[in-house]
Structures are given as structure tokens and as C-alpha cells.
PDB file of C-alpha atoms in Angstrom:
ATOM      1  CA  UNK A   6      50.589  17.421  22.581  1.00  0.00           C
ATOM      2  CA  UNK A   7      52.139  14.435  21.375  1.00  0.00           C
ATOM      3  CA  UNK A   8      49.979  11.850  23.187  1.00  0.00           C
ATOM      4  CA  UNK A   9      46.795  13.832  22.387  1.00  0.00           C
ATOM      5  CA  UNK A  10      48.226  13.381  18.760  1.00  0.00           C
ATOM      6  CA  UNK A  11      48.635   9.708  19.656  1.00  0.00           C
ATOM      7  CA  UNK A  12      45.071   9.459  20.470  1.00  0.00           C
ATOM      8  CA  UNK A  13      43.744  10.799  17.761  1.00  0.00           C
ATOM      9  CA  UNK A  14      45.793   8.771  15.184  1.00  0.00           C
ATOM     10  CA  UNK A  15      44.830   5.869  17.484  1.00  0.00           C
ATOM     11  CA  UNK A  16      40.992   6.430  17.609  1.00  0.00           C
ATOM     12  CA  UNK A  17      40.759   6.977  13.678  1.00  0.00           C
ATOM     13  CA  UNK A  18      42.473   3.548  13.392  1.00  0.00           C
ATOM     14  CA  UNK A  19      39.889   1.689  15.326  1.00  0.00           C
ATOM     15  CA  UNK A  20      36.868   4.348  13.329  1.00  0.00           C
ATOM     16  CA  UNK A  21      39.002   2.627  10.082  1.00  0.00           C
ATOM     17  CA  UNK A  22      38.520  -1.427  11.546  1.00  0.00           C
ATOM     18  CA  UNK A  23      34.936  -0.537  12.818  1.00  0.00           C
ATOM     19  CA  UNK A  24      33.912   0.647   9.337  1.00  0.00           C
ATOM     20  CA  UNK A  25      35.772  -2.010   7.508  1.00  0.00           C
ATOM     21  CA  UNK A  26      34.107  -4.509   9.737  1.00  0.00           C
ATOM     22  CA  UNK A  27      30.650  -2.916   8.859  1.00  0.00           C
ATOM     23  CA  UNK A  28      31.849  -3.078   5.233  1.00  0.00           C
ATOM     24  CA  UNK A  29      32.490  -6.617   5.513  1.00  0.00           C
ATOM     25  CA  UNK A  30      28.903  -7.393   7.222  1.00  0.00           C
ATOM     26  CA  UNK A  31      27.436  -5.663   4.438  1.00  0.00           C
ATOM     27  CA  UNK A  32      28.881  -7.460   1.627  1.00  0.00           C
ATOM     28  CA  UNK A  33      27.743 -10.547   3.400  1.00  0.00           C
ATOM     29  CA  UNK A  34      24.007  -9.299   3.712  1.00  0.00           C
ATOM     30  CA  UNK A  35      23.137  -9.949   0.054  1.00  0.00           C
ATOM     31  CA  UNK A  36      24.787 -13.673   0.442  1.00  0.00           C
ATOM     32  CA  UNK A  37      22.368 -13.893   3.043  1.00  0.00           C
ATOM     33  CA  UNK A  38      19.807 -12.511   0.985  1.00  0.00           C
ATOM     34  CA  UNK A  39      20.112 -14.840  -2.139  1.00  0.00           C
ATOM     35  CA  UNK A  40      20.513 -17.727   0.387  1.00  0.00           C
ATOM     36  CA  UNK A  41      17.308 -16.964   1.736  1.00  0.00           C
ATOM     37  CA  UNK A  42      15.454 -16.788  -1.358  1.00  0.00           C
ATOM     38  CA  UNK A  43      16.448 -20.184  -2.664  1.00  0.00           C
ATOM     39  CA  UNK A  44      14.915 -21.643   0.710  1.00  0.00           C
ATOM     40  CA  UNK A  45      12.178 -19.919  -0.080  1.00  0.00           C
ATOM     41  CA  UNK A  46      11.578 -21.439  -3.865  1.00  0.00           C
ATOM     42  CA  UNK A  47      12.574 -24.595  -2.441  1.00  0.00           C
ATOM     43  CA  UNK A  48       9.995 -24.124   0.304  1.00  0.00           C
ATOM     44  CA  UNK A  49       7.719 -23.098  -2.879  1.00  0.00           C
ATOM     45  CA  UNK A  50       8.511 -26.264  -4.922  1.00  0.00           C
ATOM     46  CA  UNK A  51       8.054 -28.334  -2.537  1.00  0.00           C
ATOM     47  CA  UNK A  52       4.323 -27.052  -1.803  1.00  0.00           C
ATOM     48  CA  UNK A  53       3.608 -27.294  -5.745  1.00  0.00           C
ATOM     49  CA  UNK A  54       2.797 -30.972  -5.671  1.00  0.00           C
ATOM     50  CA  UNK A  55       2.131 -32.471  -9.684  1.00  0.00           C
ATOM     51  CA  UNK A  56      -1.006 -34.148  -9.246  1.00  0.00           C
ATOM     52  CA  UNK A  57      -1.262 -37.294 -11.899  1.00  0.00           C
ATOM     53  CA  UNK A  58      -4.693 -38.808 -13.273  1.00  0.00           C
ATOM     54  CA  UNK A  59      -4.550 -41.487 -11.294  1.00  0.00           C
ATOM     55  CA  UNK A  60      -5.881 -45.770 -12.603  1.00  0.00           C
ATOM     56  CA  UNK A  61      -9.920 -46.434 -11.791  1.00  0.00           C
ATOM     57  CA  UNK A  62     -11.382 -49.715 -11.743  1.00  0.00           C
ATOM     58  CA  UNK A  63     -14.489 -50.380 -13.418  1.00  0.00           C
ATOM     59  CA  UNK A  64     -17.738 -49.105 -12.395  1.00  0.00           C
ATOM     60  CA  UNK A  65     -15.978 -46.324 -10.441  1.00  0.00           C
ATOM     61  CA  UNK A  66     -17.398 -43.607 -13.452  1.00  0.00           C
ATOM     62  CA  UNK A  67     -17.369 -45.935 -16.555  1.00  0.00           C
ATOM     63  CA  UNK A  68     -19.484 -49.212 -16.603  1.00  0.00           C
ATOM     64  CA  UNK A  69     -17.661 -52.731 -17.187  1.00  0.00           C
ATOM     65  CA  UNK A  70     -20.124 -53.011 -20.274  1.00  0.00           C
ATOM     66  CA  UNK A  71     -18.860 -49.401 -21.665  1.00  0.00           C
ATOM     67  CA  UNK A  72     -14.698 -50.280 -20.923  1.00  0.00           C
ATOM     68  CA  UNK A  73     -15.797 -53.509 -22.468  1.00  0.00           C
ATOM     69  CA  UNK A  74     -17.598 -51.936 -25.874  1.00  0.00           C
ATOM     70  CA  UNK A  75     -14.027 -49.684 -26.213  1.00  0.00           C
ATOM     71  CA  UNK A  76     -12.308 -52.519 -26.431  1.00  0.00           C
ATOM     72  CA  UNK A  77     -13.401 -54.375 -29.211  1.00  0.00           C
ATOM     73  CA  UNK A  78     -14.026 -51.678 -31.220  1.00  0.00           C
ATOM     74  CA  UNK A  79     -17.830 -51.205 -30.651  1.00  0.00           C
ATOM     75  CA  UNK A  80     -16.849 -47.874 -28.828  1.00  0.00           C
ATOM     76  CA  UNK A  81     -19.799 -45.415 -27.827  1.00  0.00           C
ATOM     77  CA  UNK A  82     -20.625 -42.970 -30.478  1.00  0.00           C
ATOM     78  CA  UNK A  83     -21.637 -39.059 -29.571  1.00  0.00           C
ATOM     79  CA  UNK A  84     -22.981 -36.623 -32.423  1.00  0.00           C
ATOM     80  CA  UNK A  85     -21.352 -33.711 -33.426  1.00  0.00           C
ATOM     81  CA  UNK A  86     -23.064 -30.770 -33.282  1.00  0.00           C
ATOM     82  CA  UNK A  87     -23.537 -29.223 -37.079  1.00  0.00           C
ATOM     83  CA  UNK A  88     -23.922 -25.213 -38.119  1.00  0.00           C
ATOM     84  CA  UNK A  89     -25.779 -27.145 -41.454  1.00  0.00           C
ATOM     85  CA  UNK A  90     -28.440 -29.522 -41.388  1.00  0.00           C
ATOM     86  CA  UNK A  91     -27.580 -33.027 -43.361  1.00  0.00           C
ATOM     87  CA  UNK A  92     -26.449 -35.938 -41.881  1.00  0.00           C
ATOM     88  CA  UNK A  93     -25.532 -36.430 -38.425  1.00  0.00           C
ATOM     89  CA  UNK A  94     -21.826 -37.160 -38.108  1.00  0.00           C
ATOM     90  CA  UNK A  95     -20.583 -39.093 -34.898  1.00  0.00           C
ATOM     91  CA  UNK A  96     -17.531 -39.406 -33.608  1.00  0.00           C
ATOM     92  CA  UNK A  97     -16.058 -42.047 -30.110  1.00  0.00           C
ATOM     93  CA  UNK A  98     -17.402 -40.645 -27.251  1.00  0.00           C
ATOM     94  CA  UNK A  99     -13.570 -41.329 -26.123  1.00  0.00           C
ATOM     95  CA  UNK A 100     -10.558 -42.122 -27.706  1.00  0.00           C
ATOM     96  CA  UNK A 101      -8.881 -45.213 -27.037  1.00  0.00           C
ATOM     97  CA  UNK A 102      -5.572 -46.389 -26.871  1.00  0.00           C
ATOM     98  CA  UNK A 103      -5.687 -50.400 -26.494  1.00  0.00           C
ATOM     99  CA  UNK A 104      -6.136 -52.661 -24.243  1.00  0.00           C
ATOM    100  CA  UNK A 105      -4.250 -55.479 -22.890  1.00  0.00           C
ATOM    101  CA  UNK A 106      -5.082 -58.212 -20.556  1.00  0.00           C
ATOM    102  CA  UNK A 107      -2.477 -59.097 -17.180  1.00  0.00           C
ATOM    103  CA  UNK A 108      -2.504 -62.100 -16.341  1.00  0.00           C
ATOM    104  CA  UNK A 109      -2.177 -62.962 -12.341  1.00  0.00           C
ATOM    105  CA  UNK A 110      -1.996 -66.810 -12.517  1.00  0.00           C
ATOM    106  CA  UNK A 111      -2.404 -69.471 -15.337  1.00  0.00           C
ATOM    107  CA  UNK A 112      -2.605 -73.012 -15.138  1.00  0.00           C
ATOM    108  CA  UNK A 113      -4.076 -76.287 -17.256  1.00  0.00           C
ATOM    109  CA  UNK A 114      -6.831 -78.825 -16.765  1.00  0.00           C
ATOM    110  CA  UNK A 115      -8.395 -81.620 -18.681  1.00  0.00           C
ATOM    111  CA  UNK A 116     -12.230 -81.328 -19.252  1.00  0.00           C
ATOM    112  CA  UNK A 117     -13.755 -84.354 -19.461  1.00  0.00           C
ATOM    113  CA  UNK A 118     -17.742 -85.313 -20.834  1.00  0.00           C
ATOM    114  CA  UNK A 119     -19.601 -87.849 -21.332  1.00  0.00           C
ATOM    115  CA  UNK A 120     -20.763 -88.210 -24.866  1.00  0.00           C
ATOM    116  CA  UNK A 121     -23.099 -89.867 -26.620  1.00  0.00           C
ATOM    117  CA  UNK A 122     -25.910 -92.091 -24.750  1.00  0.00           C
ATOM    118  CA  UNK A 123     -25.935 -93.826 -21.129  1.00  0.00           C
ATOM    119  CA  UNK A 124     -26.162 -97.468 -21.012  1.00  0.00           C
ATOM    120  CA  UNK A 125     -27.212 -98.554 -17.686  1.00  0.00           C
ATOM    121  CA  UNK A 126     -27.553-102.450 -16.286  1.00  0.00           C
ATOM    122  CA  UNK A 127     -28.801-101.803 -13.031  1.00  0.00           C
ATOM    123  CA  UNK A 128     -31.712-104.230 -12.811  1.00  0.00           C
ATOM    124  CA  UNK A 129     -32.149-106.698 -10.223  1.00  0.00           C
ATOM    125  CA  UNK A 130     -31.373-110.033 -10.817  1.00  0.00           C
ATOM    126  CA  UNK A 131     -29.128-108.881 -13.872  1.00  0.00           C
ATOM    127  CA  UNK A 132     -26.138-111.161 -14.332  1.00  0.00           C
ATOM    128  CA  UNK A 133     -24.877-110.340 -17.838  1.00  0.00           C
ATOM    129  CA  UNK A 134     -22.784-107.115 -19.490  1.00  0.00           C
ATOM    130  CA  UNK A 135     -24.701-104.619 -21.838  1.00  0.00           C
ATOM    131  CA  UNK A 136     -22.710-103.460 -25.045  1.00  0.00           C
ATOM    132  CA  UNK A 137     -23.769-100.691 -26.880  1.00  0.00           C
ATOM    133  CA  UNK A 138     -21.988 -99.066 -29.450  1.00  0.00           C
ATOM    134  CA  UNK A 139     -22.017 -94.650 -29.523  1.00  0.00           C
ATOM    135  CA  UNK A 140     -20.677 -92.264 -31.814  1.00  0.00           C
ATOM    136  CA  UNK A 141     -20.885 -89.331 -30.563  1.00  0.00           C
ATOM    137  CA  UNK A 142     -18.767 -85.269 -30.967  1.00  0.00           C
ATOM    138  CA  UNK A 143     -17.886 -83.323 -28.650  1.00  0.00           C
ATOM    139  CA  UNK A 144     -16.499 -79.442 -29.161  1.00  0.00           C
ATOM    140  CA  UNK A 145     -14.858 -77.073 -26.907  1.00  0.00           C
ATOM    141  CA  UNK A 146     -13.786 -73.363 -27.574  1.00  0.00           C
ATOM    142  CA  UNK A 147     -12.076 -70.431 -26.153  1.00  0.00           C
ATOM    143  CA  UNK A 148     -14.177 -67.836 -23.715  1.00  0.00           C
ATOM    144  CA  UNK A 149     -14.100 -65.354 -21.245  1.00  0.00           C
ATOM    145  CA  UNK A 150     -15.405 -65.022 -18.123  1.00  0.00           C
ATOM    146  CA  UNK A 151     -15.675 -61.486 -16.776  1.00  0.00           C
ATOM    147  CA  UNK A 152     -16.910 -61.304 -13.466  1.00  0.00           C
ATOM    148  CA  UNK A 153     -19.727 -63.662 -14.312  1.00  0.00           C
ATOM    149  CA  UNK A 154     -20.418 -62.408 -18.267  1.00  0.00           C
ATOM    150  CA  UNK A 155     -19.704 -64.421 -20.506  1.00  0.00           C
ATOM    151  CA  UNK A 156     -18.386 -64.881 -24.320  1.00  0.00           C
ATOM    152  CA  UNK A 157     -16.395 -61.695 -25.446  1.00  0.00           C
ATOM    153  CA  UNK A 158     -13.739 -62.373 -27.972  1.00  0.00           C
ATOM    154  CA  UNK A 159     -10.168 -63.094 -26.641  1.00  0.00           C
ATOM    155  CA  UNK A 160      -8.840 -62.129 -29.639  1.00  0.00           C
ATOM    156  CA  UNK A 161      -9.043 -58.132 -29.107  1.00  0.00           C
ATOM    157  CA  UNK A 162      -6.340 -58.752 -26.111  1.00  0.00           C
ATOM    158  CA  UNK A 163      -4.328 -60.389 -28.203  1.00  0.00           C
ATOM    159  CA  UNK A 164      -1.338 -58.116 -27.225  1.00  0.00           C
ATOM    160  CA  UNK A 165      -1.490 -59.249 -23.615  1.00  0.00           C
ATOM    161  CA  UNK A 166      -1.828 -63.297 -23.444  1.00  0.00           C
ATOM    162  CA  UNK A 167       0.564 -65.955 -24.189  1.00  0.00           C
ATOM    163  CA  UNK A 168       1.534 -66.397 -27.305  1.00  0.00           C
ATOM    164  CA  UNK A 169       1.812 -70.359 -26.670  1.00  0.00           C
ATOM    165  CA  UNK A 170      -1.911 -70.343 -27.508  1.00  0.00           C
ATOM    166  CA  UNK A 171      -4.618 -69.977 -30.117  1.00  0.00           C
ATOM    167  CA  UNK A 172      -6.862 -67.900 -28.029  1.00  0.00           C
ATOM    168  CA  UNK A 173      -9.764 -68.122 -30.307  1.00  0.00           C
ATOM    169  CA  UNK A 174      -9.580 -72.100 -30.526  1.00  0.00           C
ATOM    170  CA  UNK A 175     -11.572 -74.403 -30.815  1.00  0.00           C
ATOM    171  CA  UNK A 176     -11.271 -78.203 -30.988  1.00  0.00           C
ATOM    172  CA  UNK A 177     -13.700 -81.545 -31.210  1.00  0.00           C
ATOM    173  CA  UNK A 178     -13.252 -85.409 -30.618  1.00  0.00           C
ATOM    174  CA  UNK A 179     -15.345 -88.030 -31.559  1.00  0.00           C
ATOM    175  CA  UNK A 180     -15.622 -90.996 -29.904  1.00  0.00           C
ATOM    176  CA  UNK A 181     -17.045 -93.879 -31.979  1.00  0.00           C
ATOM    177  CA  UNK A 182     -17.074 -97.461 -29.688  1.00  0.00           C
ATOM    178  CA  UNK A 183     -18.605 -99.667 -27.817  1.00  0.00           C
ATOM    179  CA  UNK A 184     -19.356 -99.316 -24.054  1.00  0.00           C
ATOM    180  CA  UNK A 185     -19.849-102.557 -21.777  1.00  0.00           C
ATOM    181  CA  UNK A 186     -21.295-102.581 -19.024  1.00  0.00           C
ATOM    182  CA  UNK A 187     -21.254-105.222 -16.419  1.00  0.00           C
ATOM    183  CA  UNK A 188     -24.566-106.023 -14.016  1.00  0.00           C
ATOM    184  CA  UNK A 189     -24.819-103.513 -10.818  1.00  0.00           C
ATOM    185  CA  UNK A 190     -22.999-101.075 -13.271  1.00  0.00           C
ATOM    186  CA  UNK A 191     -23.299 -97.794 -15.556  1.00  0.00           C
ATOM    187  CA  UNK A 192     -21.002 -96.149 -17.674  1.00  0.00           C
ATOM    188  CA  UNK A 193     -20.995 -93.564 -21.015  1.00  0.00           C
ATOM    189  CA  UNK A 194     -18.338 -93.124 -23.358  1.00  0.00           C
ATOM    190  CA  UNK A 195     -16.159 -89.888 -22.866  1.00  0.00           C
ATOM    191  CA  UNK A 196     -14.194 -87.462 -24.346  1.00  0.00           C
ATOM    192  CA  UNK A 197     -11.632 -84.810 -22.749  1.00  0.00           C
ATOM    193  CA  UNK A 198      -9.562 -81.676 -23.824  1.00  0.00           C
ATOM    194  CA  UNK A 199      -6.732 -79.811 -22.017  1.00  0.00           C
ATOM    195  CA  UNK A 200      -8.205 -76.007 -21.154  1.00  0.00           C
ATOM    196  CA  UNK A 201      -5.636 -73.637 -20.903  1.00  0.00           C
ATOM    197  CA  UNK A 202      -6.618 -70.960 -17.966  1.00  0.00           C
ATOM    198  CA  UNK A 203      -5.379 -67.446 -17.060  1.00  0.00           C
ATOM    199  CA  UNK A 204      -6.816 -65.178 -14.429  1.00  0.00           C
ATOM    200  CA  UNK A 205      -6.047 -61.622 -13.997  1.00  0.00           C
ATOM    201  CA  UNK A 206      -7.671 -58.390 -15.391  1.00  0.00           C
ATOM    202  CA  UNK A 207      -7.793 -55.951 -18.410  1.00  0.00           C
ATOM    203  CA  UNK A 208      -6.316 -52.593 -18.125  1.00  0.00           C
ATOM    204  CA  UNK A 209      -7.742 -50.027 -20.626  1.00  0.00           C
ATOM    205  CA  UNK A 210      -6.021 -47.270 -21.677  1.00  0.00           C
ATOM    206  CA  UNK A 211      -7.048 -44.256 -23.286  1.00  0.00           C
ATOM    207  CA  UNK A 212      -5.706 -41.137 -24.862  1.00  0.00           C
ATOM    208  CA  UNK A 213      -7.448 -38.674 -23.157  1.00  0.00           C
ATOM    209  CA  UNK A 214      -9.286 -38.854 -19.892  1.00  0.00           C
ATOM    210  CA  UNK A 215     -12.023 -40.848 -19.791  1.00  0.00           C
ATOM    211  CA  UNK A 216     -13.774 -39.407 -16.684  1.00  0.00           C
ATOM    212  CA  UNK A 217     -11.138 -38.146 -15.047  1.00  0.00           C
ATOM    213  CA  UNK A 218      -8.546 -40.909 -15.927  1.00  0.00           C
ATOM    214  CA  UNK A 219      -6.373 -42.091 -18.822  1.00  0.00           C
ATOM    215  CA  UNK A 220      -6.331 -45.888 -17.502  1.00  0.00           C
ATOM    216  CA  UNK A 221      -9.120 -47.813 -16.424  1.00  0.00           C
ATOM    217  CA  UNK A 222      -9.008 -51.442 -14.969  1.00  0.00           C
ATOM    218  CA  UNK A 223     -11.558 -54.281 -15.315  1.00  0.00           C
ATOM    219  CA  UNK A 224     -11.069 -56.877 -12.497  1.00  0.00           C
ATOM    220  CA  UNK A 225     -11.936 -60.928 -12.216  1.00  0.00           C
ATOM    221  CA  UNK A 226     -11.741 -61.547 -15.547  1.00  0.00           C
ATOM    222  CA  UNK A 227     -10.796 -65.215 -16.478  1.00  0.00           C
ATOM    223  CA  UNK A 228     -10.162 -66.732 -20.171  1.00  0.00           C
ATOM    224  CA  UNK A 229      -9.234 -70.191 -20.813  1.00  0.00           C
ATOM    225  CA  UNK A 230      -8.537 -71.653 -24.465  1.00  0.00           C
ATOM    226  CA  UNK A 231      -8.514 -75.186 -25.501  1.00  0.00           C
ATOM    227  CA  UNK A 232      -4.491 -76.338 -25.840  1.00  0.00           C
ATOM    228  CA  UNK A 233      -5.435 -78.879 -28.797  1.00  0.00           C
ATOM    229  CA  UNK A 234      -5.008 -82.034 -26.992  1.00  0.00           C
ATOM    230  CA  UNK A 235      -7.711 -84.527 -26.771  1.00  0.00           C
ATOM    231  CA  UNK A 236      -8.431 -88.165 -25.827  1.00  0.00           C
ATOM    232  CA  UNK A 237     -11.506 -90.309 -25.316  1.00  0.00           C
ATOM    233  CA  UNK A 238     -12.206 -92.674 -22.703  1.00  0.00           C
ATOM    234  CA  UNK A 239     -15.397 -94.600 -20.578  1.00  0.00           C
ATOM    235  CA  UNK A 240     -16.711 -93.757 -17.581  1.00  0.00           C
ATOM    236  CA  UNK A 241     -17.610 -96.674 -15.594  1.00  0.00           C
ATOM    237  CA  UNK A 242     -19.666 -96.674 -12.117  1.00  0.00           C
ATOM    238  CA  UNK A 243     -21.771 -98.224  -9.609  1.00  0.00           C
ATOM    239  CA  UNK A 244     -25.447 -97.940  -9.932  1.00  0.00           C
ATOM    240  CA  UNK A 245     -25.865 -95.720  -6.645  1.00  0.00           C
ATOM    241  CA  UNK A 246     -22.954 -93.131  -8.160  1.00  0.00           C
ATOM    242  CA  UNK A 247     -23.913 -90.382 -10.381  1.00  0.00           C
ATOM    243  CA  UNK A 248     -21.865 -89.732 -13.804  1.00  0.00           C
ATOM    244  CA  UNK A 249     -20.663 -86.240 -15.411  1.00  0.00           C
ATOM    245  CA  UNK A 250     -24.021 -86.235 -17.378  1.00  0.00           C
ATOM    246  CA  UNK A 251     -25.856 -86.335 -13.711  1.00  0.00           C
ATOM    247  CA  UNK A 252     -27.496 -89.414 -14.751  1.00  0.00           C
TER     248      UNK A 252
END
């Protein structure tokens, strides 16, 4: 009787272990559980992708002549539709930000011309100089070239160039002497000015989408501005050569 007794305290001791041990399992289960569910929001997360307006380039939606209207001001004007009859009100077709122009690469060069009139000695047998005596202006101002158009106002970028420059400039120089000109030879009197370049583009940004994007880029646009120096000079060659003038 005693071992029988034995046995039984002996079986309800591993019944005690086995359901401590299920116990234990299922306190773990809702670790498990919450575990599981952050993988799964992770998993969700990482599936939800943000999806951002991203930049377009001109004449992807909006014309280079429409991003270049914003800018200045002259922006495209839609009517608002009226319950009463009067006068039509108008409001921008979209609603700009500003724009500002990145430069890529900047550099200066001297433009030279020849001003006032030729003087040529280029007949045969000739065996004395020609002087003749020119007064003559020449005038050079800021511009932009934008992928071939020409003459919108620098000015409106104004937030985006170097400040180092007047970027509506403009200068002159007269030149008021006499040319000679030696036999076999012809020349012109000149007159030069340092051009300030920059190359790069003009990024346009807006404050609501403007066809499916806040920021629109115009590309190859160049702008150069007269630096304010000046000189004058003569230009001097053979009969056969051909001057800046193409005479």
C-alpha cells in the first residue's frame, strides 16, 4: 500500500510540472502574438511607400513660353466662374512661388567690334598710308539666351545670380581717332567690353501643382551681362584677311 501511495503522490507531481510547463507556454503565446503583429505593421509600413511630386523639365506638361510668362509676372490668367453677371474676374491659372536661376559654369570674355567706317588701301601700285579719322559708339547690354530665345529680363532672377554684377547693364565706348592704314593693308577702329557669362538653368517653383508638380525646370539657358570695362583699339590686316565687320 505504501508504494501504490508512492505512485500516486509521484504521478500528481509530474501532472503538477506538466501543467506548469503548459502554463508557462501559454503565457509565452501572447509574447508571440504581439511579436508577430509588429512584423506585420512593419511588413505594412514598409509596403506604404510616400510618393512625392516629383521636378519636370520644361515642355514635359507646361511650355518653356508658359514657365517663362510665370516668371516675370505675366502669369496666365483663367476666369472665374460668377453666380451674377458683371465683370469677369480672373485669377493665375497657377500660383507661383519664385524662381531662381542655377548657374552650372560662369566665365568672362572681351567682345570686341569694329566701329565706325573701314578704310581700305588695297590698290595696286599703292605706296602711301590712308588716315581717316572715325567717331563712332558702340553699346552692349545684358540678355538671355534660352535655348535659342532671346531677350527676357535678367532682372526677375535676381535671387539666383551673382551679386558681383549689374545684370540689367548696359555700357557704351566711343572711339573718336584716326586710323592709318599702310598700302596692301585694311583696318577699322574698335571698341571692346568684358561680357560676364553664366550657363545653367531656371528652376520654377510653385505653390501648388502645376500639372502634377510643384517644381518645374527650364534647361540651356545662358545670360551674360556686360562687367563695365571697356577699351578701344584698331584692327589692322592684310588685304586678303577679312575683319570683324566681314568686310
Amino acid at each position: 500500500m505504501r508504494k501504490i501511495g508512492i505512485a500516486r503522490q509521484e504521478l500528481g507531481q509530474v501532472q503538477q510540472e506538466s501543467e506548469a510547463s503548459e502554463s508557462g507556454r501559454a503565457r509565452r503565446r501572447p509574447l508571440l502574438s504581439r511579436g508577430a503583429a509588429f512584423a506585420g505593421t512593419a511588413a505594412v509600413l514598409a509596403s506604404s511607400t510616400v510618393v512625392f511630386a516629383s521636378p519636370a523639365s520644361a515642355d514635359d506638361g507646361l511650355s518653356r513660353k508658359q514657365l517663362l510668362n510665370d516668371c516675370p509676372g505675366r502669369m496666365e490668367q483663367i476666369q472665374i466662374p460668377q453666380t451674377q453677371p458683371g465683370i469677369p474676374i480672373y485669377k493665375p491659372a497657377r500660383k507661383l512661388d519664385g524662381c531662381t536661376f542655377e548657374s552650372s559654369e560662369e566665365w568672362d570674355a572681351w567682345e570686341w567690334r569694329d566701329t565706325g567706317q573701314t578704310v581700305t588701301n588695297c590698290n595696286p601700285g599703292a605706296t602711301q598710308p590712308i588716315q581717316h579719322r572715325s567717331d563712332s559708339t558702340e553699346a552692349w547690354s545684358a540678355g538671355w539666351n534660352v535655348g535659342g530665345e532671346l531677350g527676357f529680363d535678367a532682372g526677375k532672377f535676381a535671387g539666383g545670380l551673382n551679386a558681383s554684377y549689374n545684370w540689367s547693364n548696359t555700357v557704351s565706348r566711343t572711339n573718336s581717332n584716326t586710323v592709318t592704314i599702310s598700302p596692301g593693308r585694311k583696318g577699322s577702329l574698335t571698341a571692346g567690353a568684358e561680357i560676364h557669362h553664366a550657363k545653367g538653368r531656371i528652376r520654377v517653383n510653385y505653390g501648388e501643382q502645376a500639372e502634377g508638380h510643384y517644381i518645374w525646370y527650364i534647361n540651356d539657358v545662358e545670360i551674360s551681362t556686360p562687367t563695365g570695362k571697356t577699351e578701344i583699339g584698331q584692327e589692322d590686316k592684310s588685304c586678303t584677311e577679312r575683319l570683324m565687320n566681314g568686310q
